[in-house]
Short mmCIF file of C-alpha atoms and ligand atoms in Angstrom, two decimals:
data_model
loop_
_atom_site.label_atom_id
_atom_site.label_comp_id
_atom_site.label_asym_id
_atom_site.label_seq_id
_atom_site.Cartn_x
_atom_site.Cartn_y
_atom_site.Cartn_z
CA UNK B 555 28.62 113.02 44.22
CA UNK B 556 30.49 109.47 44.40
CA UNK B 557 34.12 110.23 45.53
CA UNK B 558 34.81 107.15 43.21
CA UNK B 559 33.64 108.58 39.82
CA UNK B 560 36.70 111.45 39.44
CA UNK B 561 39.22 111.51 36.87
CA UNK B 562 39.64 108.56 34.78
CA UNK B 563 37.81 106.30 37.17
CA UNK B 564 36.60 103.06 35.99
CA UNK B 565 34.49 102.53 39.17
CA UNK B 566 31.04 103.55 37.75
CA UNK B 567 31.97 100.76 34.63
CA UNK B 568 33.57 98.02 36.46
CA UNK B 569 30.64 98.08 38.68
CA UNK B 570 27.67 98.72 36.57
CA UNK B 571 28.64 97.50 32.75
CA UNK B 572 28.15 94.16 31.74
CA UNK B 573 31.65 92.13 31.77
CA UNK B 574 31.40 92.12 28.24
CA UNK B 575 32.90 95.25 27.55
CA UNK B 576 36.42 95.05 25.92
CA UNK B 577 37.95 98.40 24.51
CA UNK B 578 36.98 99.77 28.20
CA UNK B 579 40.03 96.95 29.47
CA UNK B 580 42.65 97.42 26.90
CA UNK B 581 42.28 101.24 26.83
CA UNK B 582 41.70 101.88 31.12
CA UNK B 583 40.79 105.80 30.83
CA UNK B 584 37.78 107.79 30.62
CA UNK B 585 37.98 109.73 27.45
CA UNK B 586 36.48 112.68 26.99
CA UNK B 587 36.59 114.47 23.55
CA UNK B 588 38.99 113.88 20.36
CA UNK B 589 39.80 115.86 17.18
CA UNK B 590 41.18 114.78 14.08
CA UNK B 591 43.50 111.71 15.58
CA UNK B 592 43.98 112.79 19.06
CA UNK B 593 41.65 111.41 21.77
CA UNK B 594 41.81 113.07 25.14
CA UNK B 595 40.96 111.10 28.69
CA UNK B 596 39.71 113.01 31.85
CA UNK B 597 42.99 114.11 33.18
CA UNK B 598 44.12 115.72 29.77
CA UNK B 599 46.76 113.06 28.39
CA UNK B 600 46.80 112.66 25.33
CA UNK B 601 46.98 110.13 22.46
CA UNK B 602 47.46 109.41 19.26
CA UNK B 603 44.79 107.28 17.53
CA UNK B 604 46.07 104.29 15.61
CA UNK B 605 42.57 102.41 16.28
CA UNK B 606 40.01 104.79 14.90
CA UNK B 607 37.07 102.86 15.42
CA UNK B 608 38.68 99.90 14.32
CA UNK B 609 38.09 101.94 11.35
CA UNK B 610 34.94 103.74 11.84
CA UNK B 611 36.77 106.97 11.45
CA UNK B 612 38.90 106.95 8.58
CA UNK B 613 38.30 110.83 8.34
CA UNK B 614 38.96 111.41 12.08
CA UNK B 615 36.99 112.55 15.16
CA UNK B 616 35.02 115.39 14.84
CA UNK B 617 35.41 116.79 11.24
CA UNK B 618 33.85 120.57 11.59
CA UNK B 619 32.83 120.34 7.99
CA UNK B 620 30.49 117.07 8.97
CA UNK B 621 29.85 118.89 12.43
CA UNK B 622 28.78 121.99 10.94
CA UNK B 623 26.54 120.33 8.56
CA UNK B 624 25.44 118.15 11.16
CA UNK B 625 24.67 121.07 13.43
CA UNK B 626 22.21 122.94 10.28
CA UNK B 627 20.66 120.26 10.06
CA UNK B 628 19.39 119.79 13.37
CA UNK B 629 18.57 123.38 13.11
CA UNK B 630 16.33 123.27 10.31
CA UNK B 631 14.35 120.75 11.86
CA UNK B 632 15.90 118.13 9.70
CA UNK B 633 13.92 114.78 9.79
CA UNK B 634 15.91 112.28 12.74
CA UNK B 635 14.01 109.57 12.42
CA UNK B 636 11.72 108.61 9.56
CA UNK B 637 11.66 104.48 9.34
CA UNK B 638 12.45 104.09 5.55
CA UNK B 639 10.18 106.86 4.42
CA UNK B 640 11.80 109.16 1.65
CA UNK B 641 13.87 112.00 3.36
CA UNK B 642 15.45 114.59 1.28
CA UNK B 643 18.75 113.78 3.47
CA UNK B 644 18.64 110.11 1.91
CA UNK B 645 17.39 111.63 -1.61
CA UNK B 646 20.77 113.37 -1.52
CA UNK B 647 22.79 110.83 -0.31
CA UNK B 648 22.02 108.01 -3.20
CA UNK B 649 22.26 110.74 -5.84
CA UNK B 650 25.67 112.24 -4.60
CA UNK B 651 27.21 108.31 -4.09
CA UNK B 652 25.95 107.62 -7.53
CA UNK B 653 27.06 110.27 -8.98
CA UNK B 654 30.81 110.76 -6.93
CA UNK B 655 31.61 106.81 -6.46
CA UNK B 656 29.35 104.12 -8.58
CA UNK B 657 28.93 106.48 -12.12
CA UNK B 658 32.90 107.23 -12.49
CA UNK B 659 33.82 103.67 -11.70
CA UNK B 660 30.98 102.50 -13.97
CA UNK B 661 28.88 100.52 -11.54
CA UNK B 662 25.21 100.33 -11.30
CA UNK B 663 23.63 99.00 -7.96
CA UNK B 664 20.72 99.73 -6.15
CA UNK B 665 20.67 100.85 -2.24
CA UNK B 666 19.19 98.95 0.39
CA UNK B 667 19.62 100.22 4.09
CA UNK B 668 19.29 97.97 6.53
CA UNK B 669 19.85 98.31 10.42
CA UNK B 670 22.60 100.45 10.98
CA UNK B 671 25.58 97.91 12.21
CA UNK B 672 28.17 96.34 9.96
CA UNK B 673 26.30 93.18 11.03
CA UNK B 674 22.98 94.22 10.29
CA UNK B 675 23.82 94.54 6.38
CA UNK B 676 25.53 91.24 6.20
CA UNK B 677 22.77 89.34 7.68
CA UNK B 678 20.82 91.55 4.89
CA UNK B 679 23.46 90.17 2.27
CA UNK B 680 23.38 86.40 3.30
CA UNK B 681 19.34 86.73 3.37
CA UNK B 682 18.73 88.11 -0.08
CA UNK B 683 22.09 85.78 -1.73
CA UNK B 684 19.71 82.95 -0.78
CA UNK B 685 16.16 83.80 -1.75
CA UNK B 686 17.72 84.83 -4.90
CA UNK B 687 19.67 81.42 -5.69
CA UNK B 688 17.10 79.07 -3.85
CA UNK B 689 20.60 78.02 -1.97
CA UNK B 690 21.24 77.75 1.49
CA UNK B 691 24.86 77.13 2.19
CA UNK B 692 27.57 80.14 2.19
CA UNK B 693 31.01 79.98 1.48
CA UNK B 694 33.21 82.01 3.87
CA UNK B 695 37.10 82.40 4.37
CA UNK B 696 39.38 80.57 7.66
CA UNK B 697 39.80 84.39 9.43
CA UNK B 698 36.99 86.07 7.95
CA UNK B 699 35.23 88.08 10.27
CA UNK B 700 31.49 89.32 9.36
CA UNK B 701 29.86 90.48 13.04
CA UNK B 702 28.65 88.72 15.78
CA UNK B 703 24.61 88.40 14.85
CA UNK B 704 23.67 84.42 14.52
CA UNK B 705 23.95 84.45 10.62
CA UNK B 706 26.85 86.90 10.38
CA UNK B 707 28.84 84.69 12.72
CA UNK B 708 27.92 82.05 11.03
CA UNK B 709 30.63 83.21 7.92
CA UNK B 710 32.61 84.62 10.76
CA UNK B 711 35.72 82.18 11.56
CA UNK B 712 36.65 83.20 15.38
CA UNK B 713 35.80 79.94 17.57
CA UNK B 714 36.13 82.36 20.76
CA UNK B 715 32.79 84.16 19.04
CA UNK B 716 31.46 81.16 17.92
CA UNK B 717 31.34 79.52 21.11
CA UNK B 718 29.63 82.26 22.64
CA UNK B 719 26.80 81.85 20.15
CA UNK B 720 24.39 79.61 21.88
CA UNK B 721 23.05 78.16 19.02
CA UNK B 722 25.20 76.06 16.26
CA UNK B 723 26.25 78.91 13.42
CA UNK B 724 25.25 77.04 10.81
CA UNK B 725 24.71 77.81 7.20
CA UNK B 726 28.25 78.38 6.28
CA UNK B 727 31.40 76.47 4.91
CA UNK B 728 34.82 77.45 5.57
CA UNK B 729 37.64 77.32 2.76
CA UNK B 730 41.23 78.60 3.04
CA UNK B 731 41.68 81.89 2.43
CA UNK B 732 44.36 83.22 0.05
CA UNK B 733 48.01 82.54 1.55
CA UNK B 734 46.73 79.96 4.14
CA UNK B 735 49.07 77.34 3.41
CA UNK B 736 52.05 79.24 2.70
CA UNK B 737 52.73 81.78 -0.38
CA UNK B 738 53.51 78.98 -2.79
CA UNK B 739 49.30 77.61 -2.55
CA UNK B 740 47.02 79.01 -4.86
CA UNK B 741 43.86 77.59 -2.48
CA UNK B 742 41.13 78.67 -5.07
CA UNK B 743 42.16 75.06 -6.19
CA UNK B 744 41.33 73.11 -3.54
CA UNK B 745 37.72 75.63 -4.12
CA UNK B 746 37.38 74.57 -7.22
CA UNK B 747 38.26 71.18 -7.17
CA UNK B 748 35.45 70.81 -3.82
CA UNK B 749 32.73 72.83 -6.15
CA UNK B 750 33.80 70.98 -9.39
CA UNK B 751 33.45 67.61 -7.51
CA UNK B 752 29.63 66.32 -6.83
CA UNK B 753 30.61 64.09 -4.34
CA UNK B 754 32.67 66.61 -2.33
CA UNK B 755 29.96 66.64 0.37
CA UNK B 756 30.38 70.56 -0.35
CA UNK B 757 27.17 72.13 -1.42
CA UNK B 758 27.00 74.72 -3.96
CA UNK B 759 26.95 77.62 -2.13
CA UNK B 760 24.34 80.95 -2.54
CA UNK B 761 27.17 83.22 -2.24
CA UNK B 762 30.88 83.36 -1.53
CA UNK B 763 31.46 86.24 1.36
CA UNK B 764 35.38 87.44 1.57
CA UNK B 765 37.22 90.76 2.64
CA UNK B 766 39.44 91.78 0.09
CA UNK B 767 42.03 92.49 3.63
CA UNK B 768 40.97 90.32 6.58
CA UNK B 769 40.81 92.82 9.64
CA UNK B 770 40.06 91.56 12.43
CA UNK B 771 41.61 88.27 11.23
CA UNK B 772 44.99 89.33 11.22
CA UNK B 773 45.42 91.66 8.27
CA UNK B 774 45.52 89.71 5.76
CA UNK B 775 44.68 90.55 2.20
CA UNK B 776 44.16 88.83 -1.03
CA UNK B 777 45.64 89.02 -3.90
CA UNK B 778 44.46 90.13 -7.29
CA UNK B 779 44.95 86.79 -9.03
CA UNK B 780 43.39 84.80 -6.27
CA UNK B 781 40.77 87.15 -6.43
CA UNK B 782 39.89 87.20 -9.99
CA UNK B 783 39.82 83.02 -9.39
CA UNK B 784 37.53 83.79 -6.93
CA UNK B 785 35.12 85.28 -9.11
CA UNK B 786 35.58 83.27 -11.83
CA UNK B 787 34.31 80.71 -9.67
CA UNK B 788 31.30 82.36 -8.80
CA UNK B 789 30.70 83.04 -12.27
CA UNK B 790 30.77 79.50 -13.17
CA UNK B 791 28.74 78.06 -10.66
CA UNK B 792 26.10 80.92 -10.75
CA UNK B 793 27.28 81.55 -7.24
CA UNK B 794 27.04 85.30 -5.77
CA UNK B 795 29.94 87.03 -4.86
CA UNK B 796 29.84 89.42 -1.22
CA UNK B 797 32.51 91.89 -0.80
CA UNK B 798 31.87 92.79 2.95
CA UNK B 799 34.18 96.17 2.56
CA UNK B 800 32.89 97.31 5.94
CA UNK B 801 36.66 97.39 7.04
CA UNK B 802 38.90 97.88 4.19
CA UNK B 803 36.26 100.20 2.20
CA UNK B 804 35.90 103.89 2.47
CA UNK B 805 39.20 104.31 1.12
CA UNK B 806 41.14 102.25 4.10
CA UNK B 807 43.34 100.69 1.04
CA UNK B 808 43.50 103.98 -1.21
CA UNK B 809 40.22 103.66 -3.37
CA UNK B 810 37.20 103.99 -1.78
CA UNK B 811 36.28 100.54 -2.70
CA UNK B 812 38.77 97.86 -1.35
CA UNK B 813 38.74 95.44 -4.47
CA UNK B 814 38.77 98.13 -7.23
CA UNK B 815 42.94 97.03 -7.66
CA UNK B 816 41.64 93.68 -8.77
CA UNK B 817 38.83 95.16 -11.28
CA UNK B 818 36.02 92.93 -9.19
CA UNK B 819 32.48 93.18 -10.22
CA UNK B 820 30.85 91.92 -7.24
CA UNK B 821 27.15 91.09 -7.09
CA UNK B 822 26.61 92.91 -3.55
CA UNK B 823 29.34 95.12 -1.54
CA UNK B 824 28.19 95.42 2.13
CA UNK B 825 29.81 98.78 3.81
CA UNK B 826 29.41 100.37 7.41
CA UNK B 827 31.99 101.72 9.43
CA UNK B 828 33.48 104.82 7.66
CA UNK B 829 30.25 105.14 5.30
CA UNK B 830 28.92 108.14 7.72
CA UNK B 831 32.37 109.75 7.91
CA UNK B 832 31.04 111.05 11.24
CA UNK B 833 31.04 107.93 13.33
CA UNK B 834 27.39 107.55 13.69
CA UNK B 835 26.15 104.14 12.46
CA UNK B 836 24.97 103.45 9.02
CA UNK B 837 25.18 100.95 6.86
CA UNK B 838 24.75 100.09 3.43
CA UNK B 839 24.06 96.95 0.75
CA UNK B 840 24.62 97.56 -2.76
CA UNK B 841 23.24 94.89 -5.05
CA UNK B 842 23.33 94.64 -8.61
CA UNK B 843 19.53 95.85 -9.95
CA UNK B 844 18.85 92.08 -10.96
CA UNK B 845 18.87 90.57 -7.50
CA UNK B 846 16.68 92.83 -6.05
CA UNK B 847 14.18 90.44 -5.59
CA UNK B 848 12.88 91.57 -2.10
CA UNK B 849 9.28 92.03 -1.79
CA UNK B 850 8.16 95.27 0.33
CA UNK B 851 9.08 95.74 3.98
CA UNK B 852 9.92 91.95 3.73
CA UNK B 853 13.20 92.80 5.31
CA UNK B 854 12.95 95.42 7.69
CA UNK B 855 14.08 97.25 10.50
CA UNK B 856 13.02 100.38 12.77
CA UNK B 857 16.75 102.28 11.96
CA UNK B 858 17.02 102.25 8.41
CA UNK B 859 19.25 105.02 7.09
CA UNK B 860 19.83 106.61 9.84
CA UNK B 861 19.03 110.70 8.43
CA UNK B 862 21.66 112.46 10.34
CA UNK B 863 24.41 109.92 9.40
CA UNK B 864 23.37 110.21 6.20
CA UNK B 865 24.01 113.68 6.20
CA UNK B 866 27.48 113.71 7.56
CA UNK B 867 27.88 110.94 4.74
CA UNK B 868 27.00 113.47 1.77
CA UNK B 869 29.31 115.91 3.41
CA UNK B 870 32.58 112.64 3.41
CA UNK B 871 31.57 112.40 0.05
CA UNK B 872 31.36 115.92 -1.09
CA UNK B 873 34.64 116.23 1.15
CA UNK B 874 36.77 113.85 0.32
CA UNK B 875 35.71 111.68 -3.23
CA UNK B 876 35.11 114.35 -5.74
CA UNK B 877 38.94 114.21 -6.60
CA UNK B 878 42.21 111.90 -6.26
CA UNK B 879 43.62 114.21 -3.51
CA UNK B 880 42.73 111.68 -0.73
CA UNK B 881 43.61 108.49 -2.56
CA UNK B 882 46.92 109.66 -3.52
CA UNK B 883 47.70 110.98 0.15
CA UNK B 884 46.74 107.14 1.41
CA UNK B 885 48.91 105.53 -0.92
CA UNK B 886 51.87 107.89 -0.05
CA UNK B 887 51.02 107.86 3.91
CA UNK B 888 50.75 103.81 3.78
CA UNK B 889 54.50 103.23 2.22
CA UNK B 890 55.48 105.63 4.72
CA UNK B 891 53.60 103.75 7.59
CA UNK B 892 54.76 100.20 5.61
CA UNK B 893 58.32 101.45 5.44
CA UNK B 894 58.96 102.58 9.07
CA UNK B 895 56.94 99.28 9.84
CA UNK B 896 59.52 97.34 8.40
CA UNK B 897 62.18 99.27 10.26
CA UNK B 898 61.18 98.55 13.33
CA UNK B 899 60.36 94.90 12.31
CA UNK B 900 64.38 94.59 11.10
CA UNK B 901 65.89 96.47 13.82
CA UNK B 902 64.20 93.55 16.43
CA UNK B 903 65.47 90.30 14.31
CA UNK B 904 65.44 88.22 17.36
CA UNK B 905 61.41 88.08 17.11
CA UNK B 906 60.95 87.42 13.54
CA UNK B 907 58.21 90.65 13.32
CA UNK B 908 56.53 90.95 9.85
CA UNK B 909 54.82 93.23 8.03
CA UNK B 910 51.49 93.07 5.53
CA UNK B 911 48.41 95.25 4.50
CA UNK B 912 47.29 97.31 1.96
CA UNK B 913 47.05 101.03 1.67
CA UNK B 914 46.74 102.38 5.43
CA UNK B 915 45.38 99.20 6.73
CA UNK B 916 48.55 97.73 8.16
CA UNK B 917 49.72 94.76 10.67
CA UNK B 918 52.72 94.20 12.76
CA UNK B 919 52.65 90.46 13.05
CA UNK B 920 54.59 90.07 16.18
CA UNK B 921 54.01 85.98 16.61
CA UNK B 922 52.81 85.58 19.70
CA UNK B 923 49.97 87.38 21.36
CA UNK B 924 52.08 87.84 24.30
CA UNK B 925 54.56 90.05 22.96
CA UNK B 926 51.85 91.74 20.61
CA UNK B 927 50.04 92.65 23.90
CA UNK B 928 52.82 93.43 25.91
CA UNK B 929 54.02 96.24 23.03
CA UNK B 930 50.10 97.57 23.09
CA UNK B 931 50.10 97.95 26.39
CA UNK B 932 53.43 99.65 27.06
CA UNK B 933 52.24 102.13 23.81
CA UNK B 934 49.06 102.56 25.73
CA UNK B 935 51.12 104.13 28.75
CA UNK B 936 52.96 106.17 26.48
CA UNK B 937 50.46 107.59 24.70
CA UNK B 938 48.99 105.54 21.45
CA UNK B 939 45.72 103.82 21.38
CA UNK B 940 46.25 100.64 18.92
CA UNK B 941 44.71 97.57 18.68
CA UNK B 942 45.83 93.69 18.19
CA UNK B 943 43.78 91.62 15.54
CA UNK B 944 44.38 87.54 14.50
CA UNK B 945 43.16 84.07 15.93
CA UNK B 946 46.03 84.78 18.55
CA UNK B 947 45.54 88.36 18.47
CA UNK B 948 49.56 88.44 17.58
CA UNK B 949 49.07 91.34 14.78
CA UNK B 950 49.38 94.57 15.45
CA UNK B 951 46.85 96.18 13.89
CA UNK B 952 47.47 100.04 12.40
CA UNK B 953 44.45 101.99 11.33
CA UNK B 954 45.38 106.13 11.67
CA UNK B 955 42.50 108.64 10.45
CA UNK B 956 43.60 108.73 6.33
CA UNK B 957 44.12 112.05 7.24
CA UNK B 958 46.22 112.17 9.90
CA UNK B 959 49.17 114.76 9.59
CA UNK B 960 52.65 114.36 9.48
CA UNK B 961 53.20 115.20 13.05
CA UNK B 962 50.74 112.96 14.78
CA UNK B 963 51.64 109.96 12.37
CA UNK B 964 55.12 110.35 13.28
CA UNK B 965 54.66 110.97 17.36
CA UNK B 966 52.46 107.51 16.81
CA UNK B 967 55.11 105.61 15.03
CA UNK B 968 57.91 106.71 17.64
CA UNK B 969 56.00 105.31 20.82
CA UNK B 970 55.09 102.64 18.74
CA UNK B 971 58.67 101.90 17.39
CA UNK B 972 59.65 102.55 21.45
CA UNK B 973 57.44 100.05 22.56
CA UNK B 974 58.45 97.35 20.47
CA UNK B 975 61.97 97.76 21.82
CA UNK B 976 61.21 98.07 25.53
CA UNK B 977 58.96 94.94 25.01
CA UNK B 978 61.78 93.18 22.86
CA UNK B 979 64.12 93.45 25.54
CA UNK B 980 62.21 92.39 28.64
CA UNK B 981 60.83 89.55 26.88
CA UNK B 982 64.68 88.23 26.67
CA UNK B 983 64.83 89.25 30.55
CA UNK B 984 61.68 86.96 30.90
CA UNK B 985 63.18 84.46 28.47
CA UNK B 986 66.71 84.30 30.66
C1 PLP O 2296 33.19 95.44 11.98
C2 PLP O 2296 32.92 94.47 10.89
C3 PLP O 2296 31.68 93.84 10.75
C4 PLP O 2296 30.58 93.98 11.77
O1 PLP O 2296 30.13 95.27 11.93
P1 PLP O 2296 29.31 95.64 13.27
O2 PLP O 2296 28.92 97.05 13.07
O3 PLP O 2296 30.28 95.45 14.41
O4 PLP O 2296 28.18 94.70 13.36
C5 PLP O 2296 31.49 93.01 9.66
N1 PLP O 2296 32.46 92.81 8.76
C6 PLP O 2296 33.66 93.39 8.85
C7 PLP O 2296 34.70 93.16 7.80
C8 PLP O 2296 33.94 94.23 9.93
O5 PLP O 2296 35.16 94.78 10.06
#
């Protein structure tokens, strides 16, 4: 038809897509079908996927064991679309989760689905934090990043989002986040001291909102002491504590919840991303059965548990969480990652690379954005789809399928480790 739309062509994108696309400019293929963690463009190269969804598919593309199910149930007639009416799809969803992940971790929440984005069940989670408290204000983290909706960017820290916003985010008060000024600062104190204080011109807050690892803010995660603080804080003040584990949940960090290493009993958890397994979009708030306060259809929404994602959901669950098997394999797969990470950080001591993360949720800080895009790009060419995160987006930011095999992991971490070199050493020829 058009001689311009063959083989990877980007002609039919660049000239009808909106400019806002991104992915479609750092990654500038058509691609065509993946399995596991191999994505496949138009002309047949292939890569290795160290992106996932930016972490949507923590089990990998195309599962058959969530495809087959997927496929009987579209077979059998299975209800699509039912608003929030009762489905036997979301009857078996809520009792496998309670059964597989809240029972043996001895939690008790209660489900809400909201729209099915990541943003759509924060905006959920800021909404009922204050017509529970009677608060308005929210406490959110410098580099926290909750979505892009007016009152999930609000908490959200990136001023390139937040400009973009129209309106003033308001609603929201930024603190440091744990390590912001340097290892040595335990910056719960400064919290407390601006809570403690009734003059601080801080107001006590609804909720506190925090990622237990900052994703898109540069990989940066918390820890367990300044966590704990955290919700000691909250627990003094009466103030609600979010864990948005859309990111670092699923079992990103090894347990399918991102703050179980810190024994946090938060008062809602907000998840997306990996929740369907599948890559279709769900979403999910889990609040503590006292806070559920909302009266009927007061929030609502014409996707709510989205039936076929909940599906593929059971069948992650069923799949993956009814022993340690995947846990364990994160945890061993993540020092490996970590390790090799920090080999190819030493072996380039001219540009003071670093390494942090948790689990298999991993960034190369590489200082500057320029040389963080320049490696990206040259992996790109040879083969590895990877992303950059941070207010300078100078991480690196490494999120394989948790199942990835030994193979693919390595053939990542080779033109990954290659990359780094090649840029290393034409950044000194620029430098010269
Ligand atoms: C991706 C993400 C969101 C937003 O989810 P969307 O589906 O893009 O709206 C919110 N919080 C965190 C931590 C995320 O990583």
């Amino acid at each position: 038809m058009l001689k311009e739309s063959g083989s990877n062509s980007l002609f039919t994108f660049e000239n009808l897509e909106s400019n806002v696309r991104s992915y479609a400019r750092t990654f500038p293929v058509v691609f065509r079908k993946a399995v596991g963690a191999i994505l496949e463009d138009e002309n047949g190269f292939e890569f290795v996927d160290f992106l996932s969804g930016a972490g949507v598919l923590n089990y990998g593309h195309n599962d058959p064991d969530f495809i087959n199910d997927a496929m009987q149930y579209f077979k059998k007639n299975g209800i699509i679309h039912g608003l929030d009416m009762a489905t036997s799809a979301k009857r078996e969803f809520m009792e496998y989760f309670d059964a597989i992940i809240l029972r043996p971790r001895g939690l008790t929440f209660k489900f809400q689905f909201p729209g099915p984005t990541g943003a759509n069940a924060v905006e959920a989670a800021l909404k009922l934090a204050r017509k529970v408290t009677g608060r308005h204000s929210i406490i959110s983290f410098t580099n926290g990043f909750h979505g892009v909706s007016l009152g999930a960017l609000a908490v959200t820290g990136n001023r390139y989002y937040r400009d973009a916003a129209g309106l003033p985010p308001v609603g929201a008060v930024f603190m440091p986040y744990d390590g912001y000024w340097g290892v040595d600062n335990d910056t719960t104190q400064y919290l407390e001291r601006m809570l403690a204080d009734a003059s601080s011109g801080v107001d006590l807050p609804a909720a506190i909102i925090l990622e237990t690892v900052q994703g898109e803010g540069g990989i940066n995660a918390a820890s367990k002491r300044w966590l704990q603080s955290i919700q000691q804080l909250c627990r003094k003040n009466g103030i609600l504590l979010i864990v948005d584990d859309i990111q670092a949940g699923c079992g990103r960090t090894g347990s399918f919840f991102s703050f179980e290493f810190a024994d946090l009993s938060p008062d809602i958890i907000v998840l997306s991303k990996s929740l369907s397994g599948s890559g279709l979009p769900l979403s999910l708030l889990l609040l503590k059965p006292e806070l559920d306060v909302w009266r009927p259809g007061e929030h609502n929404g014409t996707f709510r548990g989205n039936n076929l994602a909940l599906v593929t959901g059971t069948a992650a669950l069923q799949k993956y969480w009814t022993n340690e098997k995947l846990s364990e394999s994160v945890t061993k797969t993540g020092r490996i990652l970590s390790e090799r990470l920090r080999q190819v950080a030493q072996s380039s001591p001219d540009h003071g690379l670093s390494v942090r993360g948790r689990g298999m949720m991993l960034g190369l800080d590489c200082g500057t954005g320029k040389l963080a895009g320049r490696i990206v790009r040259k992996a790109f060419e040879d083969g590895l789809v990877v992303e950059r995160c941070g207010a300078e987006d100078q991480v690196i930011k490494l999120l394989p399928p948790l199942t990835i095999d030994g193979q693919a992991l390595q053939r990542g971490l080779d033109i990954l480790d290659n990359s780094v070199h090649a840029s290393a050493e034409s950044d000194r020829g620029y430098d010269a």
